[in-house]
Coordinates of C-alpha atoms in Angstrom, one line a residue:
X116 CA -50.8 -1.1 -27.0
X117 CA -47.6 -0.1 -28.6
X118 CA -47.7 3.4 -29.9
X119 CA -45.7 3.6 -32.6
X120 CA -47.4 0.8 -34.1
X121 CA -50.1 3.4 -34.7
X122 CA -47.7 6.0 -36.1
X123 CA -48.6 8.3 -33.5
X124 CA -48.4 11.7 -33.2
X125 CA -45.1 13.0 -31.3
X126 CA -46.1 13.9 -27.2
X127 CA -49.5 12.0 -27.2
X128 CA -50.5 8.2 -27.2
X129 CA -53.3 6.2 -28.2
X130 CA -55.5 4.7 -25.6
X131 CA -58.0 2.5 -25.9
X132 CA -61.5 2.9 -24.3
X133 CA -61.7 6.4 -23.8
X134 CA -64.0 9.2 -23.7
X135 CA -61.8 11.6 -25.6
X136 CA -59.7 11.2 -29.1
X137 CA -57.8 8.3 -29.9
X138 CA -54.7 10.3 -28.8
X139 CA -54.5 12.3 -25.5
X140 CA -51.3 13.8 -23.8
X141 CA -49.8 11.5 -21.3
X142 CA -51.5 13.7 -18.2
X143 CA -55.5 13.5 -20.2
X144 CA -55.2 10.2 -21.0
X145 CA -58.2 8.3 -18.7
X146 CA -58.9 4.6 -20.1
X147 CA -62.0 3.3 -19.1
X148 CA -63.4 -0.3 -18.5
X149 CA -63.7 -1.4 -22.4
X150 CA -67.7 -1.8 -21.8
X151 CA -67.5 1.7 -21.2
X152 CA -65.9 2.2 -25.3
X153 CA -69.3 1.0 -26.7
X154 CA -72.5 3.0 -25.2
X155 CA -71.2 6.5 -25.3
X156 CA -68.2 8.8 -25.7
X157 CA -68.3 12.4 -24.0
X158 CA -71.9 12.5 -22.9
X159 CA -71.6 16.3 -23.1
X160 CA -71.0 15.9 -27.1
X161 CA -73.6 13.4 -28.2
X162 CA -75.0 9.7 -27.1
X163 CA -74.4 7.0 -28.9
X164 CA -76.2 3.5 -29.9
X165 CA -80.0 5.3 -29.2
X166 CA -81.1 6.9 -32.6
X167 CA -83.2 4.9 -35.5
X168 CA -82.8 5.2 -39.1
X169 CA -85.1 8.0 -39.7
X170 CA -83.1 10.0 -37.1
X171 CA -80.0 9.7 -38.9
X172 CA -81.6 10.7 -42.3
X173 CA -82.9 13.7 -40.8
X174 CA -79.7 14.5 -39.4
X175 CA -78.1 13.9 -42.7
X176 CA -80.5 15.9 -44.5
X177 CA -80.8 18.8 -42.1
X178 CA -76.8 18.9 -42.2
X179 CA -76.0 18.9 -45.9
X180 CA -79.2 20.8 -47.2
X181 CA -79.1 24.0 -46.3
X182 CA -79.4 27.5 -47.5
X183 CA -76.0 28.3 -48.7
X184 CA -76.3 24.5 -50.8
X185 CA -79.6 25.6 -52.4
X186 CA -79.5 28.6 -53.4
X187 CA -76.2 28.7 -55.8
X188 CA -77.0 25.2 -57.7
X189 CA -79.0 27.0 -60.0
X190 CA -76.4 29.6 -60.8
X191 CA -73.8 26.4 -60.9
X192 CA -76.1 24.6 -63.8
X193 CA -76.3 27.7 -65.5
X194 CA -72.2 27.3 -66.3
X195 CA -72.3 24.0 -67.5
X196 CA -76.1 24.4 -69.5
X197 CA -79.3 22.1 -69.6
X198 CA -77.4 18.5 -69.6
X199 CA -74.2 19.0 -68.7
X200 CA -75.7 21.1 -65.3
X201 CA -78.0 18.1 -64.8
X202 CA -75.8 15.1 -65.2
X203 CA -73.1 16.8 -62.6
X204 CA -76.1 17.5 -59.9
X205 CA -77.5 13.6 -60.4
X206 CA -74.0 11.9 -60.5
X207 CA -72.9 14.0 -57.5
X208 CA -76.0 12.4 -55.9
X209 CA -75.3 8.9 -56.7
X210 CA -71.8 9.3 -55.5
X211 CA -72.0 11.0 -52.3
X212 CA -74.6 8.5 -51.5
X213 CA -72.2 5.8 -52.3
X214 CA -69.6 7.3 -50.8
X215 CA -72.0 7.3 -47.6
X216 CA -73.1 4.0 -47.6
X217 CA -69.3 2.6 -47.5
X218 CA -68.3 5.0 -44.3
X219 CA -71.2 2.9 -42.9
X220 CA -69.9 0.1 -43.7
X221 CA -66.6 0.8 -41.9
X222 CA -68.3 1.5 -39.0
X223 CA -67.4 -1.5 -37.2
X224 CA -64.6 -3.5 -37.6
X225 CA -62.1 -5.5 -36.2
X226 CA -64.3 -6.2 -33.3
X227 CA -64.5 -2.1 -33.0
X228 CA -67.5 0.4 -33.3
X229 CA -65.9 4.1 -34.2
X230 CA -67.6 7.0 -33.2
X231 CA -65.5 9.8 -35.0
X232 CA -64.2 10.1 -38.7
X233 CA -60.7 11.1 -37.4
X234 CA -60.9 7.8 -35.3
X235 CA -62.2 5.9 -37.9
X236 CA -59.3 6.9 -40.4
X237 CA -56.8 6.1 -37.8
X238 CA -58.0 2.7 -37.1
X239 CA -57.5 2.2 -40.5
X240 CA -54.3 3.8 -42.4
X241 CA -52.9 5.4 -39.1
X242 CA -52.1 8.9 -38.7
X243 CA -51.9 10.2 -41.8
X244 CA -55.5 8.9 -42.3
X245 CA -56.2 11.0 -38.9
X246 CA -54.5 14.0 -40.0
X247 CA -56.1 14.1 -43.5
X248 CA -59.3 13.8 -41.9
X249 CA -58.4 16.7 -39.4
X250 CA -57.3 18.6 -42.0
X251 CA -60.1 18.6 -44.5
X252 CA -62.3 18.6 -41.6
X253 CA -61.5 22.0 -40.7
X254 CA -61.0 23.3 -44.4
X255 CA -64.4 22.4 -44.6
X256 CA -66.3 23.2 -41.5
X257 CA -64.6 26.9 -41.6
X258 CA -64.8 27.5 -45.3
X259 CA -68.2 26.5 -45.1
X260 CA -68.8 29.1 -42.3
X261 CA -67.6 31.6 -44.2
X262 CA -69.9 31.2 -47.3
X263 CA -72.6 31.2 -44.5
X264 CA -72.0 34.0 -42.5
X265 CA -71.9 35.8 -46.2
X266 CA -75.5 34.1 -46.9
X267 CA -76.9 36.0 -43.6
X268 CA -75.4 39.5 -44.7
X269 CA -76.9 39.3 -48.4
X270 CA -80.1 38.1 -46.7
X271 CA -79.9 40.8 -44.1
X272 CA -78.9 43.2 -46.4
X273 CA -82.0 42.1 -49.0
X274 CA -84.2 42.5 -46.4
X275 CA -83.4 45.9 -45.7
X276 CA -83.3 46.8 -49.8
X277 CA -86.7 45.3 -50.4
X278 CA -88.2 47.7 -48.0
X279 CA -86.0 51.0 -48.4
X280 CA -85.1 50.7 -52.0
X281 CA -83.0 53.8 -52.4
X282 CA -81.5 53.5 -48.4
X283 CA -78.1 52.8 -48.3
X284 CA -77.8 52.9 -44.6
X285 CA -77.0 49.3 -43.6
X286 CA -74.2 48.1 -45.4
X287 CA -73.3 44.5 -46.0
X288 CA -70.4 44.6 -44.1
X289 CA -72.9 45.8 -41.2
X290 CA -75.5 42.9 -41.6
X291 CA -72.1 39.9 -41.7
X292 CA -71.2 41.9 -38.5
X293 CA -74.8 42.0 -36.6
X294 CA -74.8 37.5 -37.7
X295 CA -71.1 37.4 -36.0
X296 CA -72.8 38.9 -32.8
X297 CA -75.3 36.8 -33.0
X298 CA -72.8 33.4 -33.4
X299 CA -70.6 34.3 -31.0
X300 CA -73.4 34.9 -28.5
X301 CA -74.8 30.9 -29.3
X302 CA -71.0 29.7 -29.3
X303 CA -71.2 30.2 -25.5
X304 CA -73.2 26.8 -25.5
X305 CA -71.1 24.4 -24.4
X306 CA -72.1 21.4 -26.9
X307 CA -74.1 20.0 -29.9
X308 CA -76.5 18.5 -27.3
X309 CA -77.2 21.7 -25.7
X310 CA -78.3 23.1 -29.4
X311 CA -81.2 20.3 -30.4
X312 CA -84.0 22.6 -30.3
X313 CA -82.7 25.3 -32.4
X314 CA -81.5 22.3 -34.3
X315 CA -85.4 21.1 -34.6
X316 CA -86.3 24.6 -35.8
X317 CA -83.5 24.8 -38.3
X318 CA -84.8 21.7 -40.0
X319 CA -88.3 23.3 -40.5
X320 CA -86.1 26.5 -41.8
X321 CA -84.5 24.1 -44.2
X322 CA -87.5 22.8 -46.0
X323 CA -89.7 26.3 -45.7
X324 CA -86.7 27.8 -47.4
X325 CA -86.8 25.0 -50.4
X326 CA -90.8 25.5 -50.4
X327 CA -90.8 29.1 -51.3
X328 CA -87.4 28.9 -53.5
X329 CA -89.6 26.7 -55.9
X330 CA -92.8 28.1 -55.2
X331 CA -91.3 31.7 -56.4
X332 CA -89.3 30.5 -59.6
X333 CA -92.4 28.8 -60.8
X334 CA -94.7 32.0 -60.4
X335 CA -91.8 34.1 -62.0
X336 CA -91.6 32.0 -64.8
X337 CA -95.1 31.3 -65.9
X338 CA -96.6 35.4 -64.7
X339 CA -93.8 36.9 -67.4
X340 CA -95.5 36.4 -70.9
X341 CA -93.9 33.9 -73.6
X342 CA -92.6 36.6 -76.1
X343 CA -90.7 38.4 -73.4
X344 CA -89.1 35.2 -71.7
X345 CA -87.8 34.3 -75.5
X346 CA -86.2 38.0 -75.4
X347 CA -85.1 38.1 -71.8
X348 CA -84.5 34.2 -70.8
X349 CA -81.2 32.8 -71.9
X350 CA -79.6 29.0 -71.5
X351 CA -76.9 30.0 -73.5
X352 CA -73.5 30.1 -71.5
X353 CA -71.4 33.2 -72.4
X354 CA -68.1 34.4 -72.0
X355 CA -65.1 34.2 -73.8
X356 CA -63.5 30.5 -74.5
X357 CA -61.5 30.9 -71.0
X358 CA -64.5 31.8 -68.9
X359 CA -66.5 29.2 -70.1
X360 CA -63.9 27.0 -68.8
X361 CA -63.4 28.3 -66.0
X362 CA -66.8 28.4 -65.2
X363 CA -67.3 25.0 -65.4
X364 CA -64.5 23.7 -63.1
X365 CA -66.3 26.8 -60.9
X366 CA -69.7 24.9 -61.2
X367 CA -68.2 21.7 -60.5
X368 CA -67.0 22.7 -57.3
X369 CA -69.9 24.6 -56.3
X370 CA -72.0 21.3 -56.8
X371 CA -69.9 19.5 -54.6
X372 CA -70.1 21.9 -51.8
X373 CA -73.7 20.8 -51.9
X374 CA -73.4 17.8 -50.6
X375 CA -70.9 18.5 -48.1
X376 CA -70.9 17.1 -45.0
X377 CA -68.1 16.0 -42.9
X378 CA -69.2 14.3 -39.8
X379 CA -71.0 11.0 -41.3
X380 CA -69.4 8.9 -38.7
X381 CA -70.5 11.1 -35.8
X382 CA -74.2 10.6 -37.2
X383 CA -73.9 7.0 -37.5
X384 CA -72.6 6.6 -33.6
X385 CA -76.1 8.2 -32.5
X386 CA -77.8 5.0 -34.4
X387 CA -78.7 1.8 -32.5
X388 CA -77.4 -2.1 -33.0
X389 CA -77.5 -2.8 -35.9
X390 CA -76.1 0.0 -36.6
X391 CA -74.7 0.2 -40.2
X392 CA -78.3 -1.5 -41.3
X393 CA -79.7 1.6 -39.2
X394 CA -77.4 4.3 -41.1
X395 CA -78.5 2.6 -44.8
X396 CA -81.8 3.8 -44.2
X397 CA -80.8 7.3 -42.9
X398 CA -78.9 7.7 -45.9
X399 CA -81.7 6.5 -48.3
X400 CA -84.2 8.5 -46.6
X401 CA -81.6 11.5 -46.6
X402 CA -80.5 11.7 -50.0
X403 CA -84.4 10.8 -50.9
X404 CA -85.1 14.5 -49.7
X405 CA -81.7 16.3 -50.6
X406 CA -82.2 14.9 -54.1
X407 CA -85.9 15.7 -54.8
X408 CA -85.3 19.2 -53.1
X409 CA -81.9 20.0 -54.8
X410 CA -83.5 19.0 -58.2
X411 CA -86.5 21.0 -57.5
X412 CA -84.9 23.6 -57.1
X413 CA -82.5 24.1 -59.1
X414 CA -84.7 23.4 -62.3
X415 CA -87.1 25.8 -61.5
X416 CA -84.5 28.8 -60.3
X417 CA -82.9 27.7 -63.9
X418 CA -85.7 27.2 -65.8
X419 CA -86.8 30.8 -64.8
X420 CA -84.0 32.7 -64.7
X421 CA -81.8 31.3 -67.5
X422 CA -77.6 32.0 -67.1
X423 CA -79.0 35.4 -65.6
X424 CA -80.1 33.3 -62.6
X425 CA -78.0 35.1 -59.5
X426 CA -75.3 33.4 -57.2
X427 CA -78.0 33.8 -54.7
X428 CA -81.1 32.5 -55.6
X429 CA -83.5 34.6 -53.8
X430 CA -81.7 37.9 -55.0
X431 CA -83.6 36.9 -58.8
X432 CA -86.9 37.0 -57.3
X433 CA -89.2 39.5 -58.7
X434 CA -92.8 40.6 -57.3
X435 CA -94.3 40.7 -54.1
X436 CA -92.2 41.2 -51.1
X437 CA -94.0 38.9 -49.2
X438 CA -92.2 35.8 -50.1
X439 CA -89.1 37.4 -50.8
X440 CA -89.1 38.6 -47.6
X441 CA -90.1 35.4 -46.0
X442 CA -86.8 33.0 -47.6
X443 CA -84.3 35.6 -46.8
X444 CA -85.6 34.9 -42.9
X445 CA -85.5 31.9 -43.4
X446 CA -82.1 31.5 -44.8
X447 CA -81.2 33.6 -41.5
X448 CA -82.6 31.3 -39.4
X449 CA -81.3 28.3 -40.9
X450 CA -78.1 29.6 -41.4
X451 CA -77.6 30.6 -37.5
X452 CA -78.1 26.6 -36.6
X453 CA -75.7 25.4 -39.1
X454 CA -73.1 27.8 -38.4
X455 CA -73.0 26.4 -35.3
X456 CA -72.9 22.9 -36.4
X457 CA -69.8 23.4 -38.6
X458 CA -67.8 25.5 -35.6
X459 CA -68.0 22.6 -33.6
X460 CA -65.3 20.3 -35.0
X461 CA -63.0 23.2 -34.9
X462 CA -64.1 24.1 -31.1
X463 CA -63.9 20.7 -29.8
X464 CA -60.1 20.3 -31.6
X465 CA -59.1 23.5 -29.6
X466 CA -61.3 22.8 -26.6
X467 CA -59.5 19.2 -26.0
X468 CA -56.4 21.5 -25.1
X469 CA -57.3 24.5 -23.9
X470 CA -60.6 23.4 -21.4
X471 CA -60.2 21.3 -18.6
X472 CA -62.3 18.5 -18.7
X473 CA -62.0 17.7 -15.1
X474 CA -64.2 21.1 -14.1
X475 CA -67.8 21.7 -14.3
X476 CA -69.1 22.6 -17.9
X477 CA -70.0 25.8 -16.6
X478 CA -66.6 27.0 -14.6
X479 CA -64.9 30.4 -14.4
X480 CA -61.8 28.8 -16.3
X481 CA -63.9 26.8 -18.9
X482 CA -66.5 30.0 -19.6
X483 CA -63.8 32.4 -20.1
X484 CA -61.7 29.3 -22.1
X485 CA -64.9 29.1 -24.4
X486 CA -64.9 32.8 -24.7
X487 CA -61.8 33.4 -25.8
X488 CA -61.8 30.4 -28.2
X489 CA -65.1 31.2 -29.8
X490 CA -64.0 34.9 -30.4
X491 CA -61.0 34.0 -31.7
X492 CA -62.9 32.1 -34.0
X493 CA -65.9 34.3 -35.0
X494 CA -63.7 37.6 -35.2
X495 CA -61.5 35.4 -37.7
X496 CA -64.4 34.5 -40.0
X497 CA -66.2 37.8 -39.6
X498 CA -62.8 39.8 -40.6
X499 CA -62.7 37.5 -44.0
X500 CA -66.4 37.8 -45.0
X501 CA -66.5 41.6 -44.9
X502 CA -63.0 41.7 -46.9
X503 CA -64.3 39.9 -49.3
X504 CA -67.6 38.7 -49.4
X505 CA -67.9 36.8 -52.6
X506 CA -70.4 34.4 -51.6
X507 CA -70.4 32.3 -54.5
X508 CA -66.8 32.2 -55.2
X509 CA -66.6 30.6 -51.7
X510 CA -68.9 28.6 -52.1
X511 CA -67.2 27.1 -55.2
X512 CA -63.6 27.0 -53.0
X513 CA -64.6 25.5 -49.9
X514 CA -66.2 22.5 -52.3
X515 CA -63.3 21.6 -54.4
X516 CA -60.7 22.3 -51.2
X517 CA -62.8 20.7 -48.5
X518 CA -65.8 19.0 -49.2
X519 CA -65.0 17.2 -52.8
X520 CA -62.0 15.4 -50.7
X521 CA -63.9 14.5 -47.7
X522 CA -67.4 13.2 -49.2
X523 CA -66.2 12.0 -52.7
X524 CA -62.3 10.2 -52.2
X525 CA -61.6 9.5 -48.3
X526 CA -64.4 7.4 -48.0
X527 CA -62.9 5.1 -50.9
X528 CA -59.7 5.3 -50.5
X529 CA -60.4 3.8 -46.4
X530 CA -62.9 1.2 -48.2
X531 CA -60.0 0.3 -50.3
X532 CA -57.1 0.6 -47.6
X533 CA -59.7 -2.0 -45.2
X534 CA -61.6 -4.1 -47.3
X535 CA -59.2 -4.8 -49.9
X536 CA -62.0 -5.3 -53.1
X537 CA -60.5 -6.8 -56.3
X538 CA -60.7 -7.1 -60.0
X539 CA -63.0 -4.7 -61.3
X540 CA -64.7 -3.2 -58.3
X541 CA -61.4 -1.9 -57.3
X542 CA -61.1 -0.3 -60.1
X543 CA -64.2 1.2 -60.0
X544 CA -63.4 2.9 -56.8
X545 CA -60.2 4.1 -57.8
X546 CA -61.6 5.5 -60.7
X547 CA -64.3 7.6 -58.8
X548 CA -61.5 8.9 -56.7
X549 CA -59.2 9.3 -59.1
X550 CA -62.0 11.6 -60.9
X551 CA -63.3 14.0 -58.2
X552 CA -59.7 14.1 -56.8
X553 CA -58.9 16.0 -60.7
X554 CA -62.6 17.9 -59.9
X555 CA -61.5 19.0 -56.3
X556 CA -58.2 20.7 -58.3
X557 CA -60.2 21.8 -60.8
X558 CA -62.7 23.5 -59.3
X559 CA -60.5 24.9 -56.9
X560 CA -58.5 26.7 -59.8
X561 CA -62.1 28.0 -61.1
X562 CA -63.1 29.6 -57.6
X563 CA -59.9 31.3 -57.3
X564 CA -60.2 32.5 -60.4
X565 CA -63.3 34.3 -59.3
X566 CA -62.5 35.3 -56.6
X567 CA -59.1 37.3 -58.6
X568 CA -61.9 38.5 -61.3
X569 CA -64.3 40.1 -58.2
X570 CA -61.4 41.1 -56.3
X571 CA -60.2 43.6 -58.9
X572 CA -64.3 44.9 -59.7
X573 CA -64.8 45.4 -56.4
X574 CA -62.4 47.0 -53.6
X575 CA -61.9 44.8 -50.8
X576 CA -64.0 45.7 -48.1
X577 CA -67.3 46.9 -50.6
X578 CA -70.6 47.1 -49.8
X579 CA -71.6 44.8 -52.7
X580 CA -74.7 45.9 -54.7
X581 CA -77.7 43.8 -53.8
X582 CA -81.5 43.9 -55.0
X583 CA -84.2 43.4 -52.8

């Protein structure tokens, strides 16, 4: 195959049939017989061609509904009020699902089945589809481990408040530090595969957390008598003229980190012939549960706690401890799986050229490569959240910057680059992108707004108030 056909980047070439990336340098590259291309890539990473359709949606579910996507929607709506908030969440929905079903579509073509999302944009617009999709990728996956290691700490750091109210002890700084530990510990695991049980338990996290998030807002709402809700309950958004704007573009991108997910592609490869029929159903029976759950939950934290409603859900809850207690763990919990899931892009990019893949999984040169790689990596995000850990204003950041480009306009603009549509349904597309393209800059200037506004309240560094 000619290489600069594909636009290639300089010192590596593509090779077809093989078990690592589309590129590899010229002493990786290791082509295999082209029967090999189909059943698997890197059985170490994940299989390929076994799954069924309600395998995908769980994946897809467990992935993109999590804690950290939860817990702020209600604070989101509260920006944008009662039908503005609930048009965004719906429509974000319908898109992303959308947006799903045509990755799916691109699964295979021209006589091709692509396993990765980088590969998949190469195959299609060369390498600036391949670098985009890197790029985005890993402004994602890291952004996104940022808000979550901030999740842990407040959790943490609520579950020490609820039981020593006027302690002061453990700081929030302390409790992002202990869930760094903890990461960098798991990060030793060589692969995905090698984290499906904690996986398994994640996804029971995932809905326990949702349970109790709903569960609590209700009992808040109805246990506080009518005449005090009417003094204490507000839907009205406040703020000066500027905020208010602001904190809408700061919604908007909070409410498409909700849906973020960047390894579609990934998910579909586990799914057996036929396998874009397969990945429809994953992605209806996904978005089935992160819509009913997201929609849930957000009316009730809204509906309870008015525009007073917290960045963090749980830290509006009010009475007993018990349940209180029991969704910060769970957050935790949750939180340690997915962390793991969104270093992995970022390991494996960094492990393709730093392990070698020639030794046993569990050498002296691949352990201590791992180690050194993975602390790099959780030192780096550890160092940020305790500077500034503005979980929200993250939150809002990593959405516009990472996620609104990678689940709302790459998808089209592949579908449109390979299938060519016409007339109106081109259109169409190019509107959608053209939209969330203006969101993902919009919200982006609402987060960093923000985080400028928290900055100068709180010194960098500050062990943030939180309630228990």
């Amino acid at each position: 195959m000619d290489d600069s056909a594909h636009g290639k980047p300089a010192g590596l070439k593509f090779v077809e049939g093989t078990k690592q990336s589309a590129w590899l340098g010229d002493d990786e590259a290791r082509p295999l017989p082209k029967e090999a291309f189909e059943p698997e890539i890197n059985d170490s990473t994940f299989r390929v061609g076994q799954g069924r359709w309600w395998h995908a949606g769980g994946h897809l579910a467990t992935t993109i509904a999590t804690p950290a996507a939860y817990a702020p929607l209600p604070f989101a709506v509260s920006r944008l009020g009662w039908p503005a908030g609930m048009i965004a969440l719906i429509v974000g929905t319908m898109v992303t699902m959308y947006t799903s079903c045509l990755i799916a579509s691109l699964h295979r073509h021209n006589g091709r089945r692509y396993t990765r999302y980088r590969d998949l944009a190469y195959s299609i617009v060369g390498a600036k589809g391949y670098y985009a999709v890197i790029l985005f990728q890993q402004i994602a996956s890291i952004g996104n481990n940022i808000s979550i290691q901030i999740v842990a700490g407040i959790s943490m750091k609520s579950l020490y408040v609820t039981y020593n109210p006027d302690g002061d002890a453990f700081t929030l700084q302390e409790a992002i530090i202990v869930f760094g530990i903890v990461e960098l510990i798991l990060s030793q695991l060589p692969d995905i595969h090698s984290l499906r049980f904690l996986n398994i338990f994640c996804t029971f996290c995932t809905i326990a957390f949702a349970v109790i998030c709903f569960s609590v807002s209700i009992a808040n709402a109805v246990q506080q008598p009518a005449q005090e809700r009417s003094q204490d309950v507000s839907y009205s958004v406040g703020g000066t003229p500027a905020y208010k704007i602001f904190g809408i573009f700061y919604a908007l991108g909070t409410i498409a980190f909700s849906f973020g997910d960047t390894i579609l592609p990934e998910i579909q490869a586990t799914c057996r012939e036929p396998a874009k029929k397969e990945m429809y159903g994953g992605v209806i029976m996904g978005y089935s549960v992160i819509s009913l759950s997201y929609l849930a939950v957000t009316i009730a934290g809204y509906a309870a706690y008015g525009y007073a409603v917290a960045p963090f859900l749980v830290n509006s809850f009010t009475g007993a401890t018990a349940p209180i207690t029991m969704a910060n763990i769970f957050a935790i919990l949750q939180v340690v799986g997915c962390y793991q899931i969104y270093s992995r892009p970022t390991f494996e990019y960094v492990y393709m050229r730093v392990l070698d893949n020639r030794a046993p999984i569990w050498s002296l040169k691949n352990v201590c490569g791992r180690l050194w790689v993975t602390t790099a990596y959780v030192v780096l995000i550890t160092f940020i959240c305790c500077l500034i850990p503005f979980f929200g204003d993250f939150v809002a950041l990593v959405g516009a910057v990472g996620f609104t480009p990678m689940d709302f306009v790459l998808p089209i603009w592949l579908y449109l680059a390979c299938r060519k549509p016409k007339g109106i349904w081109r259109w169409f597309n190019i509107l959608i992108a053209s939209f969330y393209s203006l969101i993902a800059v919009l919200g982006a200037a609402g987060a960093i707004r923000f985080i400028i506004d928290d900055a100068s309240t709180y010194a960098v560094f500050n062990n943030l108030p939180i309630t228990g």
